[in-house]
Short mmCIF file of C-alpha atoms and ligand atoms in Angstrom, two decimals:
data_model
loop_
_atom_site.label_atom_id
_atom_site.label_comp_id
_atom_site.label_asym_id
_atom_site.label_seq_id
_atom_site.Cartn_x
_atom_site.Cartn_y
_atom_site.Cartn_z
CA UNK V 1 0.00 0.00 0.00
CA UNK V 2 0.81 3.32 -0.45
CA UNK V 3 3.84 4.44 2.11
CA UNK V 4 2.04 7.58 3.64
CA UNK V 5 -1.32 5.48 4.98
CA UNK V 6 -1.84 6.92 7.99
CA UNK V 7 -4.73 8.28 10.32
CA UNK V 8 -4.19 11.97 9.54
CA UNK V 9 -3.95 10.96 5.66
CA UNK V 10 -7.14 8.77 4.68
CA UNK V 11 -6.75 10.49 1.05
CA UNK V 12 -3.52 8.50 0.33
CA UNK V 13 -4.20 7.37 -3.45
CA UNK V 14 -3.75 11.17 -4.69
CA UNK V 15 -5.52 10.96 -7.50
CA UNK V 16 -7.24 13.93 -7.08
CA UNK V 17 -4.35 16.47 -7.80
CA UNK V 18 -3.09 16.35 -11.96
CA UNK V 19 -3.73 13.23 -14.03
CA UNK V 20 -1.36 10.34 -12.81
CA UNK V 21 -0.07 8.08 -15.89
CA UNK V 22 -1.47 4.69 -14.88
CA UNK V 23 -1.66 1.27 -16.23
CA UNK V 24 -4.29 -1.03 -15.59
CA UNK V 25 -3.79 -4.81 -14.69
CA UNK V 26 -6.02 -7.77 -15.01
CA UNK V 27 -5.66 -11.92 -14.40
CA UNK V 28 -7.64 -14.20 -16.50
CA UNK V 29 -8.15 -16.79 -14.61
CA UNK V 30 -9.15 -20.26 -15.22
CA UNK V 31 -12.36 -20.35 -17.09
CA UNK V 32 -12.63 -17.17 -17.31
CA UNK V 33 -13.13 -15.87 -21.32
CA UNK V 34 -10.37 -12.94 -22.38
CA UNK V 35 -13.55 -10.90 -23.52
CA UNK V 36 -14.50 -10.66 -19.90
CA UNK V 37 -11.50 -9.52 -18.45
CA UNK V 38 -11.29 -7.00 -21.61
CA UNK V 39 -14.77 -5.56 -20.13
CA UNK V 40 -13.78 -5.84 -16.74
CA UNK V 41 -10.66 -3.18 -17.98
CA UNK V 42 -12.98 -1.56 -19.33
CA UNK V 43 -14.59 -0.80 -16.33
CA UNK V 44 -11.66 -0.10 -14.80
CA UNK V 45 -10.26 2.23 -16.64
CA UNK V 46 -13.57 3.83 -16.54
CA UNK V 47 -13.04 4.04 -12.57
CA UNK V 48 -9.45 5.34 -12.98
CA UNK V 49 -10.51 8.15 -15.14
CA UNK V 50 -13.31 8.89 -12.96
CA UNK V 51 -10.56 9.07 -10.29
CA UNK V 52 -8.71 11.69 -12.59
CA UNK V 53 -5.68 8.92 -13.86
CA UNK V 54 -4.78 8.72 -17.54
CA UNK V 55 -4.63 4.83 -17.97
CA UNK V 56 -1.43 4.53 -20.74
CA UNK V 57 -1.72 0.56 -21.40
CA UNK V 58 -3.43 -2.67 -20.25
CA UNK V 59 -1.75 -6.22 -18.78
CA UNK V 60 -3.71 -9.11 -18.73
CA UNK V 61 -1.85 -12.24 -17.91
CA UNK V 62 -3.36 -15.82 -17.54
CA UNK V 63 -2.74 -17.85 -14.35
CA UNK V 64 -4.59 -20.77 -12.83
CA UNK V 65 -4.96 -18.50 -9.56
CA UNK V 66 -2.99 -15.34 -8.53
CA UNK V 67 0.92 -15.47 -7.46
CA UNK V 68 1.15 -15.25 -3.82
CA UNK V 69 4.23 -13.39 -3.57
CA UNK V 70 3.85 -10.88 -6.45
CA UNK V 71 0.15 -11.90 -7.80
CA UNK V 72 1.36 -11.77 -11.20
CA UNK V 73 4.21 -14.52 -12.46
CA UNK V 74 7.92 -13.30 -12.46
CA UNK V 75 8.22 -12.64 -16.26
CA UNK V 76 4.92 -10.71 -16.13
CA UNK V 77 6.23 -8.41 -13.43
CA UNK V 78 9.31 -7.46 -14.97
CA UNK V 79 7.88 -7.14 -18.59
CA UNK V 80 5.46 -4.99 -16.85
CA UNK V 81 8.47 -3.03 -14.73
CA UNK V 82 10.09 -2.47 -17.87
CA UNK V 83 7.11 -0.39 -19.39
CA UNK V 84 6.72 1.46 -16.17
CA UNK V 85 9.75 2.65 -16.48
CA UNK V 86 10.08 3.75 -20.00
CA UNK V 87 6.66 5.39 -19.80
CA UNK V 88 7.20 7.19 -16.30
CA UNK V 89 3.92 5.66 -15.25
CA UNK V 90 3.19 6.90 -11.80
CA UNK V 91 0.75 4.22 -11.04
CA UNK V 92 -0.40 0.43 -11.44
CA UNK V 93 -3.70 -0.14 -10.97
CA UNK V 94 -5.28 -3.63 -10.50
CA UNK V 95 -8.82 -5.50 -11.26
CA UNK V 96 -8.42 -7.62 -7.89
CA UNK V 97 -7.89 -6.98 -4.48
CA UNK V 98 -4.36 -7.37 -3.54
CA UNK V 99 -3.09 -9.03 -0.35
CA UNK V 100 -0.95 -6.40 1.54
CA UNK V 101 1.97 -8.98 1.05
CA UNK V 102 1.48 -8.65 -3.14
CA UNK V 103 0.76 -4.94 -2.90
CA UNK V 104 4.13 -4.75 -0.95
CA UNK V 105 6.19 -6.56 -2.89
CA UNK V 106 4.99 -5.53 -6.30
CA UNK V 107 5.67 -1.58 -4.71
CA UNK V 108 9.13 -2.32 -4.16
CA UNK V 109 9.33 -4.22 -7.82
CA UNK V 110 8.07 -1.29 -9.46
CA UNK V 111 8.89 1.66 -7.17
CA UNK V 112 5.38 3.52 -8.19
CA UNK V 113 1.81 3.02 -6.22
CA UNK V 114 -0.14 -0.11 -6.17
CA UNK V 115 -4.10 0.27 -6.29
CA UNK V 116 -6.28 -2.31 -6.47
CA UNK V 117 -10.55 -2.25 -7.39
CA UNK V 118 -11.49 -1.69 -3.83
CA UNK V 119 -8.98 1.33 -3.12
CA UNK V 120 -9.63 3.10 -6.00
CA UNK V 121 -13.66 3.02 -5.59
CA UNK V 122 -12.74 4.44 -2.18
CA UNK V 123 -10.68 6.92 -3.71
CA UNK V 124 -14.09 8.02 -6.08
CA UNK V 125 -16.76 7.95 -3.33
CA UNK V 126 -14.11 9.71 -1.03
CA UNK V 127 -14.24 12.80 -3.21
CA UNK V 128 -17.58 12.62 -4.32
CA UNK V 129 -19.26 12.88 -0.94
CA UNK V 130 -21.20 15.50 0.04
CA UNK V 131 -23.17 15.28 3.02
CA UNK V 132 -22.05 14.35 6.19
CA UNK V 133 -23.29 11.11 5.94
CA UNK V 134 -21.75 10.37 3.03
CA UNK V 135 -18.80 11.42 4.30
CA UNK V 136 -18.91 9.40 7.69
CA UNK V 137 -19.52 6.51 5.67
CA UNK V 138 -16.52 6.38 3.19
CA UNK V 139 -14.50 7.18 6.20
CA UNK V 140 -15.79 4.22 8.28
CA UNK V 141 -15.40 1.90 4.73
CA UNK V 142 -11.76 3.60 4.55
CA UNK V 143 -10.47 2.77 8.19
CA UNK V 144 -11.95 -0.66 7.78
CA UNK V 145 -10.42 -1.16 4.75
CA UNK V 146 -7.40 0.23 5.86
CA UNK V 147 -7.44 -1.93 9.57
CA UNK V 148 -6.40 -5.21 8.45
CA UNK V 149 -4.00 -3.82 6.05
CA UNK V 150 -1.58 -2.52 8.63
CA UNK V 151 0.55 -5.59 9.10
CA UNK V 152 1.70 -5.23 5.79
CA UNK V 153 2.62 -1.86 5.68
CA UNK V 154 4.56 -2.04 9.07
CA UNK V 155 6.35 -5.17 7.21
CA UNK V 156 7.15 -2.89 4.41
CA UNK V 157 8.50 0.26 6.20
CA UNK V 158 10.86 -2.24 8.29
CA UNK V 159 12.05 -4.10 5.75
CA UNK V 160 13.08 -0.70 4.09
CA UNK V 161 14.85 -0.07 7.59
CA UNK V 162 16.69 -2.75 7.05
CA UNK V 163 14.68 -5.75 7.29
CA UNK V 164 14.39 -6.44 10.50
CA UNK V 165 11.98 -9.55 11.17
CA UNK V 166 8.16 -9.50 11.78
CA UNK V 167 8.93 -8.57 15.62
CA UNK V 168 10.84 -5.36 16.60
CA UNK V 169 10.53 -2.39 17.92
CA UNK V 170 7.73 -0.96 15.14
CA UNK V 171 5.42 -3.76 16.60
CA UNK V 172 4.32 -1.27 19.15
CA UNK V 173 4.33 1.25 16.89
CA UNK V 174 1.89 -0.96 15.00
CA UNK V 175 -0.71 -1.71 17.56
CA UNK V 176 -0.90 1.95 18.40
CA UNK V 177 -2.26 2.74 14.79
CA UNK V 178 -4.52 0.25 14.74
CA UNK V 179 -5.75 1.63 18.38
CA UNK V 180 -6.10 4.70 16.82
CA UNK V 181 -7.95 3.28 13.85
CA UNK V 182 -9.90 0.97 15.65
CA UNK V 183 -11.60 3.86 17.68
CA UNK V 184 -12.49 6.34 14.75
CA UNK V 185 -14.12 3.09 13.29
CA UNK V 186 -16.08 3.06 16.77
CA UNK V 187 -16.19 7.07 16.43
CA UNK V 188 -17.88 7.08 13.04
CA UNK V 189 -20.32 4.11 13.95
CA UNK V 190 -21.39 6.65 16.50
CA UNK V 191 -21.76 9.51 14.62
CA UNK V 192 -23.30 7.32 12.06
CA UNK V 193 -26.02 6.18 14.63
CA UNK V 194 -26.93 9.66 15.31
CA UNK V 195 -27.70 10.83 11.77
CA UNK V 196 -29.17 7.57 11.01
CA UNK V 197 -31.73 8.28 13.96
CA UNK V 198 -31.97 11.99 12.30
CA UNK V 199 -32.93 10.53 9.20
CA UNK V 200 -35.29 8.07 10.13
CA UNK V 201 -37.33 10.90 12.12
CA UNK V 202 -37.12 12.65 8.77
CA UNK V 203 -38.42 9.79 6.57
CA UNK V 204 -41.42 9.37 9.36
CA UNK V 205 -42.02 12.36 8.76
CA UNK V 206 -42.48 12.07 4.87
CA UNK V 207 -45.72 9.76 6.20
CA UNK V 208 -47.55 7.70 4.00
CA UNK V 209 -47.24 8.67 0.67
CA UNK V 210 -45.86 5.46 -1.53
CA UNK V 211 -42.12 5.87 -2.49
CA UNK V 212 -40.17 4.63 -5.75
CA UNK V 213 -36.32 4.51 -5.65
CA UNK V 214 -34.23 4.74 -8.80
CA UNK V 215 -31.83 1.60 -8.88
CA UNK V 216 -29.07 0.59 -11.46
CA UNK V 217 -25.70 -0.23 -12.03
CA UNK V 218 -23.69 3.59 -11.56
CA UNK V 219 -24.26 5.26 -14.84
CA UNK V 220 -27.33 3.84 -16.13
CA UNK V 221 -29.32 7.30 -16.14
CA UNK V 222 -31.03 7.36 -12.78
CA UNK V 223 -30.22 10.76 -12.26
CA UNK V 224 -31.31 11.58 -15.74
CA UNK V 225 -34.42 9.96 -15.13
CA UNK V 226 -34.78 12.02 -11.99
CA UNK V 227 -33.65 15.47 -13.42
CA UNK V 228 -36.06 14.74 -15.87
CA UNK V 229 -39.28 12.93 -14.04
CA UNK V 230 -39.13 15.64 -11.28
CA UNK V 231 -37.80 18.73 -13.34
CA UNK V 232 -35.07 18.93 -10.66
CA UNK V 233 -31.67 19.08 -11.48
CA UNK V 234 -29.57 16.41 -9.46
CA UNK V 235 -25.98 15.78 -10.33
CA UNK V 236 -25.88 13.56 -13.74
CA UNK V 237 -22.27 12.92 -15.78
CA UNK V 238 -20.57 10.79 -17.78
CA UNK V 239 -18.69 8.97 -14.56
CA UNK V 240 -18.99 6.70 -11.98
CA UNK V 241 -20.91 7.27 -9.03
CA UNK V 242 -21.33 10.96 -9.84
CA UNK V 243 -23.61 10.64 -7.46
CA UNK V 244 -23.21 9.66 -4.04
CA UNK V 245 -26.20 10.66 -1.95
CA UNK V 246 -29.45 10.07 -1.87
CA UNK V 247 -32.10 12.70 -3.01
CA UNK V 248 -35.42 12.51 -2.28
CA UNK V 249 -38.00 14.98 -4.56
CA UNK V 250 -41.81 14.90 -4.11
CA UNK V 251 -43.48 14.69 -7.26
CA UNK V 252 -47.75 15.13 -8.15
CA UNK V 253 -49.04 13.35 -11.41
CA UNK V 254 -52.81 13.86 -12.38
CA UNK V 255 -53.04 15.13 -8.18
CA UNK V 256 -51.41 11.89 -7.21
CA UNK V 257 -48.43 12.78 -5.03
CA UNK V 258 -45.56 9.97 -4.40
CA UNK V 259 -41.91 10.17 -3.43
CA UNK V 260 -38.65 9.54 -6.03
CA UNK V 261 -35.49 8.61 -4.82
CA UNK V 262 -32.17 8.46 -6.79
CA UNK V 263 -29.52 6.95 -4.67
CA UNK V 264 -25.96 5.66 -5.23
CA UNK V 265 -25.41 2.92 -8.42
CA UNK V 266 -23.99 -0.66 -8.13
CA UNK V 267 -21.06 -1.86 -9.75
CA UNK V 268 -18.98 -5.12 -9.91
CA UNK V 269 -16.83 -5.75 -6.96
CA UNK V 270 -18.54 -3.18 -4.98
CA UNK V 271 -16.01 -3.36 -1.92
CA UNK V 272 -17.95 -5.22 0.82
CA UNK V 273 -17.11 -2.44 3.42
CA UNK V 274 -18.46 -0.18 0.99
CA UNK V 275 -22.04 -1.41 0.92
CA UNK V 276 -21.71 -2.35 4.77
CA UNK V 277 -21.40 1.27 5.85
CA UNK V 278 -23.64 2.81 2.79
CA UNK V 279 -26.70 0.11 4.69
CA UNK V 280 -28.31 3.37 6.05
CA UNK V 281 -28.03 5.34 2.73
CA UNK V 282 -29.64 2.39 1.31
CA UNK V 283 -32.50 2.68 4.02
CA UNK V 284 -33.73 4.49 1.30
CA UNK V 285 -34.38 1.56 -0.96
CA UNK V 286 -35.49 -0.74 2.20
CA UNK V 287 -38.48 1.54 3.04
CA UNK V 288 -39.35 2.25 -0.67
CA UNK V 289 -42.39 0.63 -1.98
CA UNK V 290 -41.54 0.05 -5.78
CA UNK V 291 -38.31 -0.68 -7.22
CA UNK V 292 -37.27 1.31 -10.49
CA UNK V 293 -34.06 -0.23 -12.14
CA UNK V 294 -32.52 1.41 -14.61
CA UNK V 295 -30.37 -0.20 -17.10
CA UNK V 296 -28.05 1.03 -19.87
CA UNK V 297 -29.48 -0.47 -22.76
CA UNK V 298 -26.83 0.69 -24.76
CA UNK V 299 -23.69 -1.15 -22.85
CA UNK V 300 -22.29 -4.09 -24.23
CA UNK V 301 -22.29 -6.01 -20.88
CA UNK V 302 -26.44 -4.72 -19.65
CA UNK V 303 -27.40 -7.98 -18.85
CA UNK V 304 -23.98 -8.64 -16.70
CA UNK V 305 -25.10 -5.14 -15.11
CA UNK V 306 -28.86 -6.20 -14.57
CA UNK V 307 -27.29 -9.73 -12.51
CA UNK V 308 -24.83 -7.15 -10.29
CA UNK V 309 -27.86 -5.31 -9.33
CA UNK V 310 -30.44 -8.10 -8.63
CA UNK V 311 -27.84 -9.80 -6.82
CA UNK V 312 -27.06 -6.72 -4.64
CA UNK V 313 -30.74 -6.12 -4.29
CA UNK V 314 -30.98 -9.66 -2.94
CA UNK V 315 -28.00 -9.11 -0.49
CA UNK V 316 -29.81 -5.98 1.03
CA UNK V 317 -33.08 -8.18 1.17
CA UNK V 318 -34.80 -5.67 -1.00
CA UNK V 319 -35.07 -8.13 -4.12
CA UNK V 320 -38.97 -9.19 -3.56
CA UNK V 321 -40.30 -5.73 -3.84
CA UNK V 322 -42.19 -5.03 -7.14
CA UNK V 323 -40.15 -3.55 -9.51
CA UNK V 324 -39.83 -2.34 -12.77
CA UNK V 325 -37.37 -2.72 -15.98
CA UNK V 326 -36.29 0.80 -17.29
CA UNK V 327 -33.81 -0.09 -20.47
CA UNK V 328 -32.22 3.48 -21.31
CA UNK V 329 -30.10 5.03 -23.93
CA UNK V 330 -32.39 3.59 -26.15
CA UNK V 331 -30.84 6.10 -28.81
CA UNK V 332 -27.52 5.09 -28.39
CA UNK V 333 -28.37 1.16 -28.80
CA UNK V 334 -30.30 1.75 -31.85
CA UNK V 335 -26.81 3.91 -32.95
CA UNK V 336 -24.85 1.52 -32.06
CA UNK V 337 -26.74 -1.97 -32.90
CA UNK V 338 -28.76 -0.79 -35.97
CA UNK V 339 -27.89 -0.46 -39.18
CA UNK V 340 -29.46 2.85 -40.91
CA UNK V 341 -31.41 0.92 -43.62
CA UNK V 342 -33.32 -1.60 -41.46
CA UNK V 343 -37.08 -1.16 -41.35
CA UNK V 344 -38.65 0.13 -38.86
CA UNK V 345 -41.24 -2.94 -38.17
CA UNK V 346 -37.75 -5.25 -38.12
CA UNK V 347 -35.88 -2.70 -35.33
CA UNK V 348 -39.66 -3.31 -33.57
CA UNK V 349 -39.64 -6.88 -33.54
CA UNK V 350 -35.72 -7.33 -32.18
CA UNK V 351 -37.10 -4.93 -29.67
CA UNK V 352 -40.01 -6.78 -28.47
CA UNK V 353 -37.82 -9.89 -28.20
CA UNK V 354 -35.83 -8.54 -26.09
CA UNK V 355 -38.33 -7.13 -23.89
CA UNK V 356 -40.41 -10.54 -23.91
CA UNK V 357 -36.98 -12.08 -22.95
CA UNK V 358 -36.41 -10.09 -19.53
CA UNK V 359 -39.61 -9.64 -18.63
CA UNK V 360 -40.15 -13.32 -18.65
CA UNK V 361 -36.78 -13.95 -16.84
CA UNK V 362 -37.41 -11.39 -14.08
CA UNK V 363 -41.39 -11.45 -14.44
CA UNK V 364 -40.89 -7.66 -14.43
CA UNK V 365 -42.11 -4.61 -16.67
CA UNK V 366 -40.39 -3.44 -19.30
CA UNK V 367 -40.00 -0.56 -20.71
CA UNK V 368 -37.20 0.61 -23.63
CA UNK V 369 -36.68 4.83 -22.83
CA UNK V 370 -34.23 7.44 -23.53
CA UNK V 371 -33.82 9.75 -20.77
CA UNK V 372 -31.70 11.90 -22.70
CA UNK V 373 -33.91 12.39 -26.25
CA UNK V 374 -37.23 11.74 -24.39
CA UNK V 375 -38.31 8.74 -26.23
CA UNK V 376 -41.27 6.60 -24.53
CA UNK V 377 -41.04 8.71 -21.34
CA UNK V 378 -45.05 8.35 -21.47
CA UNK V 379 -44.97 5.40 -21.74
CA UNK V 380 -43.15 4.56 -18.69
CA UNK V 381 -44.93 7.92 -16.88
CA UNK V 382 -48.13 6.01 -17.54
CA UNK V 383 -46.89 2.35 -16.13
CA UNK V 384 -45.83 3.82 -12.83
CA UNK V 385 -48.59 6.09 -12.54
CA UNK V 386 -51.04 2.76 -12.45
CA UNK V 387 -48.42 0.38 -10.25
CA UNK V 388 -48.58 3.67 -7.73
CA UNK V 389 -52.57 3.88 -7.65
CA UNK V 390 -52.44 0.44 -7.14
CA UNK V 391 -50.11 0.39 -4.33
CA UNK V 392 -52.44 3.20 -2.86
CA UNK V 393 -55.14 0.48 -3.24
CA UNK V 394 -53.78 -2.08 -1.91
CA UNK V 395 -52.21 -0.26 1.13
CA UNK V 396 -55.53 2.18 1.78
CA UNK V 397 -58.24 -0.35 0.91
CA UNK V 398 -61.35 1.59 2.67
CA UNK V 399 -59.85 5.63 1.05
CA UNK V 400 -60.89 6.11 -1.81
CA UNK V 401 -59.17 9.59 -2.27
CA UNK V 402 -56.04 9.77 -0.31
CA UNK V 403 -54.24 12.60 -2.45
P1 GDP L 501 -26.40 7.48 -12.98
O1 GDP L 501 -25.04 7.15 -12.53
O2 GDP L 501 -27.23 6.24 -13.14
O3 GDP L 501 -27.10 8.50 -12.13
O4 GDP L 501 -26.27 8.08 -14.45
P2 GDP L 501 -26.38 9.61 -14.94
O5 GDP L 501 -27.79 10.06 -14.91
O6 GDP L 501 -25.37 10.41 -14.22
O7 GDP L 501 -26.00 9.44 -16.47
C1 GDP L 501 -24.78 8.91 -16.87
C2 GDP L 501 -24.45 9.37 -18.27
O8 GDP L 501 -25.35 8.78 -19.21
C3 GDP L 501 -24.58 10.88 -18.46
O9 GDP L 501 -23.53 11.31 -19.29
C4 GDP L 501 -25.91 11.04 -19.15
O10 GDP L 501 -25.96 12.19 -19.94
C5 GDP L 501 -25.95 9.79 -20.01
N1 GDP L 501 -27.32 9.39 -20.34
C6 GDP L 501 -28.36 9.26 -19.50
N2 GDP L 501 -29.48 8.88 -20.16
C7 GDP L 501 -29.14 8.77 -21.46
C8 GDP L 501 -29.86 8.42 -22.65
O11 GDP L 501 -31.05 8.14 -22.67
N3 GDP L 501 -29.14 8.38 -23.81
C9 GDP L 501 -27.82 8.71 -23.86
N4 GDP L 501 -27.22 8.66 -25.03
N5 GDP L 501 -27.11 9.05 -22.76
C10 GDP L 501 -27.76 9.08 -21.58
MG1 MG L 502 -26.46 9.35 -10.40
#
């Protein structure tokens, strides 16, 4: 890990400052198809520009399972050293977590920083936070990240002292930082505890009007959608998690009022301390009463996306409320998959396969959109206006006007 982690210094990837020359690093592993791994850097680079890196060049290298000692094979490592050093690349950044012991060694190979997935989505939602919840929650994910990772980093700075064993004089050293971070972990649960209280008072106080919550894989157009089904104007751009925290805007259709939420997207890999401390962000989606998942039509890997966010649904026990299928970017998957001459009733009937497809898989509603050229938004205005009066129906029986 980097050589400056310390309490004082949670921000230690410094990506924020100029662009850092990176390369990004991937194993194919057994069974795994080279195309995959080619999306998965995809992604990654992706994250690394959203970071503010410029990623240079790609490694992939094929192993069985990682290296222990340098999780990429000897030859790989220096072929890789080589480039690093006639490209002054400041940076290596890597599609798997690292064990401190591989992130160690490969730093001293290579003499530049060593990122993996998990740090580097830190790195994002630490500078994309706003609120103070959002910020006491990449904090907590950061020190408990960071915890377990100490051992290594002692390891490292003594070995650079002269490689003194794993006992010494830092050992105290050691267990005083990991005092330290062990209670601003207990800190931030605190301080966590008290906002969460705030907020639940606050969505009490919202009382009983039904409440829909944008889902999707990070940019998938929820805050597109919202900008546009609430005339609001919420954060949207082309990055990851441009947004972090959850907004909340009252909306009124045909004197129906209901709530919209657009909260923070899924992605592969989401680190698992990540999602742990973001539980009372995603309180949100708990106490909402319809589900609306957005999906980027356009991507070459949606349906990947669509399995990332049902499975993280299902891991936050959300997965058996209704919910609807929102395929967006329409405009850009008819760009990109259509040829210019093909009919009209032939673009309709790959269309309705598709749809027929899903909504059999997930026994969901579909509906095809673009957020950004306005295409079906009726459409989809008109399902969720009837699954709302319905879930008015069902939850006040005996009122027959409620709104
Ligand atoms: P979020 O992460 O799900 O909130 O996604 P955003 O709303 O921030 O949108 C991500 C990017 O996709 C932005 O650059 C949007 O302008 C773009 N986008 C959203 N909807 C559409 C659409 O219907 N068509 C196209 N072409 N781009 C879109
Ligand atoms: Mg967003």
């Amino acid at each position: 890990m980097a050589q400056d982690w310390n309490t004082s210094k949670q921000k230690n990837t410094g990506l924020r400052k100029e662009k850092e020359k990176a390369v990004v690093i991937g194993l194919i592993t057994k069974g795994m198809e080279e195309r995959t791994m080619s999306d998965y850097l995809d992604e990654l680079e992706f994250l690394a520009m959203t970071a503010g890196a410029e990623v240079v060049e790609r490694f992939t290298q094929k192993l069985a399972h990682p290296k222990s000692k340098l999780f990429l094979g000897e030859g790989k490592v220096q072929e890789i050293g080589e480039f690093i050093e006639e490209n002054k690349i400041e940076l290596a950044i890597f599609d798997d977590d690292l064990t401190p012991k591989q992130a160690n060694n490969l730093e001293k190979e290579w003499e530049i920083k060593i990122v993996d997935r998990s740090m580097l989505i830190l790195d994002i939602f630490a500078d994309r936070a706003q609120t103070a919840q959002a910020k006491t929650q990449v904090e907590l994910a950061q020190m408990q990240y960071l915890l377990p990772r100490l051992r290594g980093l002692w390891t490292h700075l003594e070995r650079q002292k002269g490689g003194i064993g794993m006992r010494g004089p830092g050992e105290q050293e050691i267990e005083t930082d990991r005092r330290i971070i062990r209670d601003k972990i207990s800190k931030l649960k605190k301080k966590l505890e008290k906002i969460d209280l705030q907020n639940a008072v606050q969505r009490k106080n919202r009382g009983t009007m039904i409440r829909l919550a944008l889902v999707g894989y990070t940019n998938a157009g929820k805050s597109t959608l919202m900008n546009l089904l609430s005339k609001s104007e919420v954060f949207a751009e082309n990055k990851l998690f441009a947004t972090l925290d959850t907004t909340v805007r009252k909306l009124v259709w045909d004197r129906m009022p209901f709530l919209l939420s657009d909260t923070v997207g899924f992605i592969r890999k989401l680190p698992h301390h990540l999602v742990e401390s973001f539980k009372s962000t995603l309180d949100e989606l708990r106490e909402s009463d319809l589900l609306v998942h957005v999906v980027d039509f356009s991507h070459p890997n949606y349906e990947d996306h669509i399995e990332t966010v049902q499975k993280t649904l299902f891991e936050l026990g959300v997965s058996d409320k209704p919910c609807v299928l929102v395929f967006n970017k329409l405009d850009l998957f008819e760009k990109n998959e259509f040829d210019a001459y093909l009919d009209d009733e032939t673009k309709k009937y790959i269309l309705e396969g598709i749809k027929t497809k899903f909504e059999e898989k997930y026994q969901q509603d579909l509906v095809f959109i673009s957020a950004i050229e306005r295409i079906q938004i009726d459409t989809l205005k008109g399902l969720l206006k009837s699954l709302i009066e319905d879930l008015y129906e069902t939850r006040y029986p005996y009122i027959t006007k409620y709104w």
